[in-house]
CSV table of C-alpha atoms and ligand atoms in Angstrom, one decimal:
chain,number,residue,atom,x,y,z
A,1,UNK,CA,58.1,2.5,-33.5
A,2,UNK,CA,57.1,5.2,-36.0
A,3,UNK,CA,55.2,8.4,-35.2
A,4,UNK,CA,51.9,7.0,-36.4
A,5,UNK,CA,52.0,4.1,-34.0
A,6,UNK,CA,53.0,6.3,-31.1
A,7,UNK,CA,50.2,8.7,-31.8
A,8,UNK,CA,47.7,5.8,-31.8
A,9,UNK,CA,49.0,4.4,-28.5
A,10,UNK,CA,48.7,7.9,-26.9
A,11,UNK,CA,45.2,8.3,-28.3
A,12,UNK,CA,44.1,4.8,-27.0
A,13,UNK,CA,45.6,5.6,-23.6
A,14,UNK,CA,43.7,8.9,-23.4
A,15,UNK,CA,40.5,7.2,-24.6
A,16,UNK,CA,41.0,4.5,-21.9
A,17,UNK,CA,41.5,7.2,-19.2
A,18,UNK,CA,38.3,9.0,-20.4
A,19,UNK,CA,36.3,5.8,-20.4
A,20,UNK,CA,37.5,4.8,-16.9
A,21,UNK,CA,36.8,8.4,-15.6
A,22,UNK,CA,33.3,8.2,-17.1
A,23,UNK,CA,32.7,4.8,-15.6
A,24,UNK,CA,33.9,5.9,-12.1
A,25,UNK,CA,31.7,9.0,-12.4
A,26,UNK,CA,28.6,6.9,-13.3
A,27,UNK,CA,29.3,4.5,-10.5
A,28,UNK,CA,29.6,7.4,-7.9
A,29,UNK,CA,26.3,8.9,-9.3
A,30,UNK,CA,24.6,5.5,-8.9
A,31,UNK,CA,25.9,5.2,-5.3
A,32,UNK,CA,24.7,8.8,-4.5
A,33,UNK,CA,21.3,8.1,-6.1
A,34,UNK,CA,20.9,4.9,-4.1
A,35,UNK,CA,21.9,6.8,-0.9
A,36,UNK,CA,19.4,9.5,-1.7
A,37,UNK,CA,16.6,7.0,-2.4
A,38,UNK,CA,17.2,5.2,0.8
A,39,UNK,CA,17.4,8.5,2.8
A,40,UNK,CA,14.1,9.7,1.1
A,41,UNK,CA,12.4,6.5,2.0
A,42,UNK,CA,13.6,6.7,5.6
A,43,UNK,CA,12.4,10.3,5.7
A,44,UNK,CA,9.1,9.4,4.1
A,45,UNK,CA,8.6,6.5,6.4
A,46,UNK,CA,9.2,8.7,9.4
A,47,UNK,CA,6.8,11.3,8.0
A,48,UNK,CA,4.2,8.7,7.2
A,49,UNK,CA,4.5,7.2,10.7
A,50,UNK,CA,3.9,10.7,12.1
A,51,UNK,CA,0.8,11.2,9.9
A,52,UNK,CA,-0.4,7.7,10.6
A,53,UNK,CA,0.1,8.3,14.3
A,54,UNK,CA,-1.9,11.5,14.1
A,55,UNK,CA,-4.8,10.0,12.3
A,56,UNK,CA,-4.8,6.8,14.3
A,57,UNK,CA,-4.6,8.9,17.5
A,58,UNK,CA,-7.8,10.8,16.4
A,59,UNK,CA,-9.4,7.4,15.5
A,60,UNK,CA,-8.3,5.9,18.8
A,61,UNK,CA,-9.9,8.7,20.9
A,62,UNK,CA,-13.1,8.7,18.8
A,63,UNK,CA,-16.1,6.6,19.7
A,64,UNK,CA,-17.2,3.7,17.5
A,65,UNK,CA,-19.6,4.2,14.6
A,66,UNK,CA,-23.3,4.1,15.3
A,67,UNK,CA,-25.7,1.6,13.7
A,68,UNK,CA,-28.5,2.6,11.4
A,69,UNK,CA,-29.5,6.2,11.1
A,70,UNK,CA,-28.7,9.0,13.7
A,71,UNK,CA,-30.2,12.5,13.9
A,72,UNK,CA,-28.1,15.5,13.1
A,73,UNK,CA,-28.9,19.2,13.0
A,74,UNK,CA,-27.6,21.6,10.4
A,75,UNK,CA,-25.5,24.1,12.4
A,76,UNK,CA,-24.3,26.2,9.4
A,77,UNK,CA,-24.6,26.5,5.7
A,78,UNK,CA,-21.9,28.1,3.6
A,79,UNK,CA,-22.0,28.8,-0.2
A,80,UNK,CA,-18.7,27.8,-1.7
A,81,UNK,CA,-18.8,29.1,-5.3
A,82,UNK,CA,-19.7,32.4,-7.0
A,83,UNK,CA,-22.6,30.8,-8.8
A,84,UNK,CA,-24.1,29.7,-5.4
A,85,UNK,CA,-24.7,26.2,-6.7
A,86,UNK,CA,-22.5,24.5,-4.2
A,87,UNK,CA,-23.2,24.6,-0.5
A,88,UNK,CA,-21.4,23.2,2.5
A,89,UNK,CA,-23.6,21.9,5.4
A,90,UNK,CA,-22.0,21.6,8.8
A,91,UNK,CA,-23.8,18.8,10.8
A,92,UNK,CA,-23.7,18.3,14.5
A,93,UNK,CA,-25.3,15.4,16.3
A,94,UNK,CA,-28.6,16.1,18.1
A,95,UNK,CA,-27.4,14.1,21.1
A,96,UNK,CA,-24.3,16.3,21.4
A,97,UNK,CA,-21.9,13.3,21.8
A,98,UNK,CA,-18.4,13.2,20.2
A,99,UNK,CA,-18.4,11.9,16.7
A,100,UNK,CA,-16.8,8.7,15.4
A,101,UNK,CA,-13.8,9.4,13.2
A,102,UNK,CA,-13.6,8.5,9.5
A,103,UNK,CA,-11.1,7.9,6.8
A,104,UNK,CA,-10.6,11.0,4.6
A,105,UNK,CA,-12.4,10.2,1.3
A,106,UNK,CA,-15.4,8.4,2.9
A,107,UNK,CA,-19.0,9.5,2.7
A,108,UNK,CA,-22.2,9.9,4.7
A,109,UNK,CA,-25.5,8.4,3.7
A,110,UNK,CA,-28.7,10.5,4.1
A,111,UNK,CA,-32.3,9.3,4.3
A,112,UNK,CA,-34.5,12.1,3.2
A,113,UNK,CA,-38.3,12.3,3.3
A,114,UNK,CA,-39.2,14.2,0.2
A,115,UNK,CA,-42.7,15.1,-1.0
A,116,UNK,CA,-43.2,14.2,-4.7
A,117,UNK,CA,-44.4,17.4,-6.4
A,118,UNK,CA,-46.8,15.6,-8.7
A,119,UNK,CA,-48.3,12.8,-6.5
A,120,UNK,CA,-47.8,14.7,-3.2
A,121,UNK,CA,-46.7,11.4,-1.6
A,122,UNK,CA,-43.8,11.4,0.8
A,123,UNK,CA,-40.9,9.3,-0.6
A,124,UNK,CA,-37.9,8.1,1.3
A,125,UNK,CA,-34.8,8.8,-0.7
A,126,UNK,CA,-31.3,7.7,0.1
A,127,UNK,CA,-28.2,9.6,-1.2
A,128,UNK,CA,-24.5,9.6,-0.4
A,129,UNK,CA,-22.3,12.8,0.1
A,130,UNK,CA,-18.6,12.7,0.7
A,131,UNK,CA,-17.2,14.2,3.8
A,132,UNK,CA,-15.4,17.3,2.7
A,133,UNK,CA,-13.3,18.2,5.7
A,134,UNK,CA,-10.8,16.4,8.0
A,135,UNK,CA,-12.2,14.3,10.9
A,136,UNK,CA,-13.4,16.6,13.8
A,137,UNK,CA,-14.9,15.4,17.0
A,138,UNK,CA,-17.9,17.9,17.0
A,139,UNK,CA,-19.1,18.2,13.4
A,140,UNK,CA,-19.1,16.6,9.9
A,141,UNK,CA,-19.2,18.7,6.7
A,142,UNK,CA,-20.6,17.7,3.4
A,143,UNK,CA,-20.5,19.9,0.3
A,144,UNK,CA,-23.4,19.5,-2.2
A,145,UNK,CA,-23.8,20.7,-5.7
A,146,UNK,CA,-27.3,21.6,-7.0
A,147,UNK,CA,-27.9,19.2,-9.9
A,148,UNK,CA,-29.8,20.8,-12.8
A,149,UNK,CA,-31.9,18.8,-15.4
A,150,UNK,CA,-29.8,17.3,-18.2
A,151,UNK,CA,-28.7,19.9,-20.8
A,152,UNK,CA,-31.5,20.8,-23.3
A,153,UNK,CA,-34.1,18.8,-21.3
A,154,UNK,CA,-35.7,21.5,-19.1
A,155,UNK,CA,-38.9,19.5,-19.0
A,156,UNK,CA,-37.2,16.9,-16.8
A,157,UNK,CA,-37.2,17.6,-13.1
A,158,UNK,CA,-33.8,18.7,-11.6
A,159,UNK,CA,-31.9,16.5,-9.2
A,160,UNK,CA,-34.3,15.7,-6.4
A,161,UNK,CA,-32.1,15.4,-3.3
A,162,UNK,CA,-29.4,18.0,-4.1
A,163,UNK,CA,-32.1,20.6,-4.8
A,164,UNK,CA,-34.0,19.6,-1.7
A,165,UNK,CA,-30.8,20.3,0.3
A,166,UNK,CA,-30.3,23.7,-1.3
A,167,UNK,CA,-33.9,24.8,-1.1
A,168,UNK,CA,-35.3,23.2,2.1
A,169,UNK,CA,-32.4,22.1,4.4
A,170,UNK,CA,-31.8,25.4,6.3
A,171,UNK,CA,-29.8,26.0,9.5
A,172,UNK,CA,-31.6,24.1,12.3
A,173,UNK,CA,-33.1,21.4,10.0
A,174,UNK,CA,-32.8,17.8,11.2
A,175,UNK,CA,-31.4,15.0,9.0
A,176,UNK,CA,-31.1,11.2,9.3
A,177,UNK,CA,-27.5,10.2,8.7
A,178,UNK,CA,-25.7,6.8,8.5
A,179,UNK,CA,-22.2,6.6,9.9
A,180,UNK,CA,-19.2,7.3,7.5
A,181,UNK,CA,-18.4,4.5,5.1
A,182,UNK,CA,-16.9,3.7,1.7
A,183,UNK,CA,-13.8,2.1,0.3
A,184,UNK,CA,-12.3,5.2,-1.4
A,185,UNK,CA,-10.0,6.7,1.1
A,186,UNK,CA,-6.5,7.9,1.8
A,187,UNK,CA,-4.1,4.9,2.1
A,188,UNK,CA,-1.7,5.8,4.9
A,189,UNK,CA,0.3,2.6,5.1
A,190,UNK,CA,2.6,3.5,2.2
A,191,UNK,CA,4.4,6.9,2.4
A,192,UNK,CA,4.2,7.6,-1.4
A,193,UNK,CA,3.7,11.1,-2.8
A,194,UNK,CA,0.0,11.5,-3.8
A,195,UNK,CA,-1.7,12.9,-6.9
A,196,UNK,CA,-5.3,14.0,-6.4
A,197,UNK,CA,-7.4,14.6,-9.4
A,198,UNK,CA,-10.8,16.1,-8.8
A,199,UNK,CA,-13.3,17.0,-11.6
A,200,UNK,CA,-16.1,19.4,-10.6
A,201,UNK,CA,-17.8,18.3,-7.4
A,202,UNK,CA,-15.4,15.3,-7.3
A,203,UNK,CA,-13.1,17.7,-5.4
A,204,UNK,CA,-15.0,17.0,-2.1
A,205,UNK,CA,-13.2,13.8,-1.0
A,206,UNK,CA,-9.9,15.4,-2.1
A,207,UNK,CA,-10.5,18.3,0.3
A,208,UNK,CA,-10.9,15.9,3.1
A,209,UNK,CA,-7.6,14.2,2.2
A,210,UNK,CA,-5.7,17.5,1.8
A,211,UNK,CA,-7.1,19.0,5.0
A,212,UNK,CA,-6.3,15.9,7.0
A,213,UNK,CA,-2.7,15.5,5.7
A,214,UNK,CA,-1.7,19.1,5.9
A,215,UNK,CA,-3.3,19.6,9.4
A,216,UNK,CA,-1.4,16.5,10.6
A,217,UNK,CA,1.9,18.2,9.6
A,218,UNK,CA,2.6,15.5,7.0
A,219,UNK,CA,5.4,16.4,4.6
A,220,UNK,CA,4.1,13.9,2.1
A,221,UNK,CA,4.2,15.4,-1.4
A,222,UNK,CA,0.6,16.3,-2.5
A,223,UNK,CA,-0.4,17.3,-6.0
A,224,UNK,CA,-3.9,18.5,-6.6
A,225,UNK,CA,-5.2,18.8,-10.2
A,226,UNK,CA,-8.7,20.4,-10.0
A,227,UNK,CA,-10.7,20.6,-13.2
A,228,UNK,CA,-13.7,23.0,-13.3
A,229,UNK,CA,-15.5,25.1,-15.9
A,230,UNK,CA,-14.4,28.6,-14.8
A,231,UNK,CA,-14.1,31.0,-11.9
A,232,UNK,CA,-17.9,30.9,-11.4
A,233,UNK,CA,-17.8,27.2,-10.4
A,234,UNK,CA,-14.4,27.2,-8.6
A,235,UNK,CA,-15.0,26.1,-5.0
A,236,UNK,CA,-13.0,27.0,-1.9
A,237,UNK,CA,-10.7,29.0,-4.1
A,238,UNK,CA,-9.2,31.1,-1.2
A,239,UNK,CA,-8.8,28.1,1.1
A,240,UNK,CA,-6.8,26.2,-1.5
A,241,UNK,CA,-4.6,29.2,-2.3
A,242,UNK,CA,-3.8,29.7,1.3
A,243,UNK,CA,-2.9,26.1,1.7
A,244,UNK,CA,-0.6,26.4,-1.3
A,245,UNK,CA,1.1,29.5,0.1
A,246,UNK,CA,1.6,28.0,3.5
A,247,UNK,CA,2.7,24.4,2.6
A,248,UNK,CA,5.7,23.8,0.4
A,249,UNK,CA,4.7,20.1,-0.2
A,250,UNK,CA,1.2,21.1,-1.6
A,251,UNK,CA,1.2,21.7,-5.4
A,252,UNK,CA,-2.0,23.2,-6.8
A,253,UNK,CA,-2.9,23.0,-10.5
A,254,UNK,CA,-6.3,24.5,-11.4
A,255,UNK,CA,-7.6,23.7,-14.9
A,256,UNK,CA,-10.5,25.8,-16.4
A,257,UNK,CA,-12.2,24.2,-19.4
A,258,UNK,CA,-14.2,27.3,-20.4
A,259,UNK,CA,-12.6,30.3,-18.6
A,260,UNK,CA,-14.7,33.5,-18.3
A,261,UNK,CA,-13.3,36.8,-19.7
A,262,UNK,CA,-12.5,37.9,-16.1
A,263,UNK,CA,-10.6,34.7,-15.3
A,264,UNK,CA,-6.8,35.3,-15.5
A,265,UNK,CA,-4.5,32.5,-16.6
A,266,UNK,CA,-1.6,32.2,-14.2
A,267,UNK,CA,-3.6,33.9,-11.4
A,268,UNK,CA,-7.0,32.2,-11.1
A,269,UNK,CA,-6.0,29.1,-13.0
A,270,UNK,CA,-2.9,27.5,-14.3
A,271,UNK,CA,-4.1,25.5,-17.3
A,272,UNK,CA,-6.8,25.9,-19.9
A,273,UNK,CA,-8.7,22.7,-20.8
A,274,UNK,CA,-9.6,19.5,-18.9
A,275,UNK,CA,-7.3,17.6,-16.6
A,276,UNK,CA,-5.8,14.8,-18.7
A,277,UNK,CA,-3.0,12.4,-18.9
A,278,UNK,CA,-0.9,14.8,-21.1
A,279,UNK,CA,-0.9,17.4,-18.3
A,280,UNK,CA,0.0,14.8,-15.7
A,281,UNK,CA,2.9,13.5,-17.8
A,282,UNK,CA,4.2,17.0,-18.4
A,283,UNK,CA,4.0,18.1,-14.8
A,284,UNK,CA,4.9,15.0,-12.7
A,285,UNK,CA,8.3,13.5,-12.4
A,286,UNK,CA,8.9,9.9,-13.4
A,287,UNK,CA,8.6,8.2,-10.1
A,288,UNK,CA,5.9,6.3,-8.1
A,289,UNK,CA,2.8,8.1,-6.9
A,290,UNK,CA,-0.5,7.1,-5.5
A,291,UNK,CA,-3.3,8.5,-7.7
A,292,UNK,CA,-6.8,9.3,-6.4
A,293,UNK,CA,-9.3,10.2,-9.0
A,294,UNK,CA,-12.9,11.4,-8.6
A,295,UNK,CA,-15.0,13.3,-11.2
A,296,UNK,CA,-17.4,13.1,-14.0
A,297,UNK,CA,-17.8,9.8,-15.9
A,298,UNK,CA,-16.0,11.1,-19.1
A,299,UNK,CA,-13.0,12.1,-17.1
A,300,UNK,CA,-12.8,8.8,-15.2
A,301,UNK,CA,-13.3,6.7,-18.3
A,302,UNK,CA,-10.4,8.4,-20.1
A,303,UNK,CA,-8.0,9.1,-17.2
A,304,UNK,CA,-8.0,5.8,-15.3
A,305,UNK,CA,-7.1,3.6,-18.3
A,306,UNK,CA,-4.6,6.3,-19.5
A,307,UNK,CA,-2.8,6.2,-16.2
A,308,UNK,CA,-2.4,2.4,-16.6
A,309,UNK,CA,-1.2,2.8,-20.1
A,310,UNK,CA,1.3,5.3,-18.8
A,311,UNK,CA,2.7,2.5,-16.6
A,312,UNK,CA,1.0,3.4,-13.2
A,313,UNK,CA,0.4,0.1,-11.3
A,314,UNK,CA,-3.3,-0.7,-11.0
A,315,UNK,CA,-2.8,-0.9,-7.2
A,316,UNK,CA,-1.6,2.7,-7.1
A,317,UNK,CA,-4.8,4.0,-8.7
A,318,UNK,CA,-7.8,4.7,-6.4
A,319,UNK,CA,-11.0,6.1,-7.9
A,320,UNK,CA,-14.6,6.9,-7.1
A,321,UNK,CA,-17.4,8.0,-9.4
A,322,UNK,CA,-20.4,10.0,-8.0
A,323,UNK,CA,-24.0,9.6,-9.0
A,324,UNK,CA,-26.1,6.9,-10.4
A,325,UNK,CA,-23.9,6.5,-13.5
A,326,UNK,CA,-21.0,4.9,-11.6
A,327,UNK,CA,-17.9,4.0,-13.6
A,328,UNK,CA,-18.1,0.4,-14.9
A,329,UNK,CA,-15.3,-1.4,-13.2
A,330,UNK,CA,-12.2,-1.0,-15.5
A,331,UNK,CA,-11.3,-4.5,-16.6
A,332,UNK,CA,-7.9,-5.4,-15.2
A,333,UNK,CA,-5.6,-7.6,-17.1
A,334,UNK,CA,-6.1,-11.3,-16.1
A,335,UNK,CA,-3.4,-13.9,-16.5
A,336,UNK,CA,-5.6,-16.1,-18.5
A,337,UNK,CA,-9.0,-15.8,-20.0
A,338,UNK,CA,-11.3,-18.5,-18.6
A,339,UNK,CA,-14.3,-19.6,-20.5
A,340,UNK,CA,-17.6,-18.7,-18.8
A,341,UNK,CA,-18.6,-21.6,-16.6
A,342,UNK,CA,-21.6,-23.4,-18.2
A,343,UNK,CA,-23.3,-23.6,-14.8
A,344,UNK,CA,-23.0,-19.7,-14.5
A,345,UNK,CA,-24.6,-19.3,-17.9
A,346,UNK,CA,-27.6,-21.5,-17.0
A,347,UNK,CA,-28.5,-19.5,-13.9
A,348,UNK,CA,-32.0,-18.0,-13.8
A,349,UNK,CA,-32.9,-15.0,-11.7
A,350,UNK,CA,-36.5,-14.7,-10.8
A,351,UNK,CA,-37.9,-11.2,-9.7
A,352,UNK,CA,-41.0,-12.4,-7.9
A,353,UNK,CA,-42.8,-9.0,-7.6
A,354,UNK,CA,-42.3,-8.1,-11.2
A,355,UNK,CA,-43.0,-11.7,-12.3
A,356,UNK,CA,-39.8,-11.8,-14.5
A,357,UNK,CA,-37.5,-14.8,-15.0
A,358,UNK,CA,-34.2,-13.7,-16.5
A,359,UNK,CA,-31.2,-15.7,-17.6
A,360,UNK,CA,-28.1,-14.5,-15.9
A,361,UNK,CA,-25.5,-12.9,-18.2
A,362,UNK,CA,-22.0,-13.4,-16.8
A,363,UNK,CA,-20.9,-10.1,-18.5
A,364,UNK,CA,-23.3,-8.1,-16.3
A,365,UNK,CA,-21.6,-6.4,-13.3
A,366,UNK,CA,-24.2,-7.0,-10.6
A,367,UNK,CA,-27.8,-8.1,-9.9
A,368,UNK,CA,-28.7,-4.4,-9.7
A,369,UNK,CA,-27.5,-3.9,-13.3
A,370,UNK,CA,-29.5,-7.0,-14.4
A,371,UNK,CA,-32.6,-5.6,-12.7
A,372,UNK,CA,-32.2,-2.1,-14.3
A,373,UNK,CA,-31.4,-3.5,-17.7
A,374,UNK,CA,-34.7,-5.4,-17.6
A,375,UNK,CA,-36.9,-2.5,-16.4
A,376,UNK,CA,-37.2,-3.7,-12.8
A,377,UNK,CA,-37.3,-0.9,-10.3
A,378,UNK,CA,-34.9,-1.2,-7.4
A,379,UNK,CA,-33.7,1.6,-5.1
A,380,UNK,CA,-30.0,2.4,-5.2
A,381,UNK,CA,-27.7,5.0,-3.7
A,382,UNK,CA,-24.0,4.5,-3.5
A,383,UNK,CA,-23.8,1.4,-5.8
A,384,UNK,CA,-20.9,0.3,-3.7
A,385,UNK,CA,-22.3,-1.8,-0.9
A,386,UNK,CA,-22.3,1.0,1.6
A,387,UNK,CA,-25.7,2.7,1.9
A,388,UNK,CA,-27.9,-0.4,2.0
A,389,UNK,CA,-30.6,1.1,-0.2
A,390,UNK,CA,-30.5,-1.7,-2.8
A,391,UNK,CA,-31.0,-4.4,0.0
A,392,UNK,CA,-33.5,-6.9,-1.3
A,393,UNK,CA,-35.1,-10.1,0.2
A,394,UNK,CA,-33.6,-13.3,-1.1
A,395,UNK,CA,-36.4,-15.9,-1.2
A,396,UNK,CA,-34.2,-18.7,-2.5
A,397,UNK,CA,-30.7,-19.3,-3.8
A,398,UNK,CA,-27.3,-17.8,-3.0
A,399,UNK,CA,-25.2,-14.8,-4.1
A,400,UNK,CA,-21.5,-14.1,-4.3
A,401,UNK,CA,-20.3,-10.6,-3.3
A,402,UNK,CA,-17.8,-8.9,-5.6
A,403,UNK,CA,-16.5,-6.9,-2.6
A,404,UNK,CA,-17.0,-6.8,1.2
A,405,UNK,CA,-20.3,-5.1,2.0
A,406,UNK,CA,-20.1,-2.1,4.3
A,407,UNK,CA,-23.8,-1.9,5.0
A,408,UNK,CA,-25.5,-4.2,7.6
A,409,UNK,CA,-27.4,-6.8,5.7
A,410,UNK,CA,-30.6,-8.2,7.3
A,411,UNK,CA,-30.8,-12.0,7.5
A,412,UNK,CA,-32.3,-13.4,4.2
A,413,UNK,CA,-31.4,-10.3,2.2
A,414,UNK,CA,-28.6,-9.3,-0.1
A,415,UNK,CA,-27.2,-6.1,-1.6
A,416,UNK,CA,-27.9,-6.2,-5.4
A,417,UNK,CA,-25.3,-3.6,-6.3
A,418,UNK,CA,-22.3,-5.7,-5.4
A,419,UNK,CA,-23.6,-9.3,-5.8
A,420,UNK,CA,-23.9,-11.9,-8.5
A,421,UNK,CA,-25.9,-15.1,-8.4
A,422,UNK,CA,-24.2,-18.3,-7.3
A,423,UNK,CA,-27.2,-20.5,-8.1
A,424,UNK,CA,-30.8,-20.0,-9.4
A,425,UNK,CA,-32.3,-17.1,-7.4
A,426,UNK,CA,-35.6,-15.7,-6.4
A,427,UNK,CA,-35.6,-12.0,-5.3
A,428,UNK,CA,-38.5,-10.0,-3.9
A,429,UNK,CA,-38.3,-7.2,-6.5
B,1,FAD,C1,-20.0,7.8,-2.9
B,1,FAD,C2,-20.7,9.1,-3.4
B,1,FAD,C3,-20.3,10.3,-2.9
B,1,FAD,C4,-20.9,11.5,-3.4
B,1,FAD,N1,-20.5,12.7,-2.9
B,1,FAD,C5,-21.0,13.8,-3.4
B,1,FAD,C6,-20.6,15.1,-2.9
B,1,FAD,O1,-19.7,15.2,-2.1
B,1,FAD,N2,-21.3,16.2,-3.4
B,1,FAD,C7,-22.3,16.1,-4.3
B,1,FAD,O2,-22.8,17.2,-4.7
B,1,FAD,N3,-22.7,14.9,-4.8
B,1,FAD,C8,-22.1,13.8,-4.3
B,1,FAD,N4,-22.5,12.6,-4.8
B,1,FAD,C9,-23.7,12.5,-5.8
B,1,FAD,C10,-25.0,12.5,-5.0
B,1,FAD,O3,-25.1,11.3,-4.2
B,1,FAD,C11,-26.2,12.5,-5.9
B,1,FAD,O4,-26.1,11.5,-6.8
B,1,FAD,C12,-26.4,13.9,-6.6
B,1,FAD,O5,-26.6,14.9,-5.6
B,1,FAD,C13,-27.6,13.8,-7.5
B,1,FAD,O6,-28.7,13.4,-6.7
B,1,FAD,P1,-30.1,14.1,-6.9
B,1,FAD,O7,-31.1,13.4,-6.0
B,1,FAD,O8,-30.0,15.6,-6.7
B,1,FAD,O9,-30.4,13.9,-8.4
B,1,FAD,P2,-31.4,12.7,-9.1
B,1,FAD,O10,-32.8,13.0,-8.7
B,1,FAD,O11,-30.8,11.4,-8.8
B,1,FAD,O12,-31.2,13.1,-10.6
B,1,FAD,C14,-30.0,13.0,-11.3
B,1,FAD,C15,-30.1,13.6,-12.7
B,1,FAD,O13,-31.1,12.9,-13.4
B,1,FAD,C16,-32.1,13.8,-13.9
B,1,FAD,N5,-33.4,13.1,-14.0
B,1,FAD,C17,-34.4,13.2,-13.0
B,1,FAD,N6,-35.4,12.5,-13.4
B,1,FAD,C18,-35.2,12.0,-14.7
B,1,FAD,C19,-35.9,11.3,-15.7
B,1,FAD,N7,-37.1,10.9,-15.4
B,1,FAD,N8,-35.2,11.0,-16.8
B,1,FAD,C20,-34.0,11.5,-17.1
B,1,FAD,N9,-33.3,12.2,-16.2
B,1,FAD,C21,-33.9,12.5,-15.0
B,1,FAD,C22,-32.0,15.0,-13.0
B,1,FAD,O14,-32.5,16.2,-13.7
B,1,FAD,C23,-30.6,15.1,-12.7
B,1,FAD,O15,-29.9,15.7,-13.7
B,1,FAD,C24,-21.9,11.4,-4.3
B,1,FAD,C25,-22.3,10.1,-4.8
B,1,FAD,C26,-21.7,9.0,-4.3
B,1,FAD,C27,-22.2,7.6,-4.8
B,2,FES,S1,-26.8,1.0,-3.7
B,2,FES,FE1,-25.9,1.4,-1.8
B,2,FES,S2,-25.6,-0.6,-1.0
B,2,FES,FE2,-26.3,-1.0,-3.0
């Protein structure tokens, strides 16, 4: 054996030892990682059970929800921002009875009697407002933003109900309120870390979720990304800061899109700009989270699909859009594209009061959208089957619901916002 061969053998032997050592190291790392994951999921499961027990205990002690509208009195009003355009209303029941619990993220439906400034007629108007605090036995809280006229259209009246609340609903005023409802709420069955994204007034359901989880002692990881214009519009600033200082599992990220000169980056806010997918990708670890998103239409329309493109499972994204311009349901991938049924295309919807016969378009989301697209006036509030304001008499035919209605439906009626025709229909509208 010459020197060259010996050197080669020694080199191969060393290389083999290195490879074996690396493989053993990798195997041990994998074992440690698997142990960690299983310990974390045991821990998370224990934590979630505690949180679930706390909220189910509250729900178990609480009385059942009431039917229809119930009278409440405004006990307290609190301005929540420097601009004084966002006000919290603390509501206590006139009958003094303990209140039914709710799922954090749900909303209340109000029926207001408002005098039209032009015709002087009293109109009954229905609007929904999210509960903005954790469930309490003695009061509910809603937080309402005064809605101005659209930009550069000062001749248009400002938002009717929100301004009515700010200007006329003083402490001591009575309000007609439907029991809490809605499908956008904290899912407690899975102990995943959660990411809450609130844009503007879309922070309100997130406040309820945060207050509930942190008060229950849950150690579930909570990330809040709150997007707002600047310090003038920033609501419950101190409350959120205190929560961050006192709870290691609560991570607060404030984004100002147009900071004021007095707003200090790193003190008043952490990021300049809107909350977007780039920020989430830079901040969050690569693991599974539940995402809850609520904010202006533009934010929802870009963020929800971007989360899916990033690889977040559709089932881990929960979202709600406020206001009449609700987010068109994001089309989820279907295994196969079915041709529109010929029978579906041939359906005619008759609006008897308006005297209009309209062919059903299978691309339209709901009968409410069909009515609005054709200039037929129909009341609406939540557009999610909860408030009941789009309830319309069904003279003939049948409808299919796209989701389970929360509102009680009178016999011979249907909720236009979540239904599609099953056959030719005649509606009293
Ligand atoms: C589930 C749910 C939860 C919600 N939670 C909250 C919450 O927690 N806090 C909150 O503040 N809001 C919340 N909202 C929104 C709230 O329900 C109302 O939509 C909001 O307050 C506006 O109602 P409004 O009556 O003041 O405005 P509207 O009278 O409905 O007016 C809306 C906008 O239209 C403009 N407008 C009026 N007339 C015309 C016209 N003729 N032509 C063109 N534009 C016109 C107004 O100037 C205004 O800008 C929630 C909505 C939903 C569905
Ligand atoms: S708009 Fe609220 S139930 Fe249809």
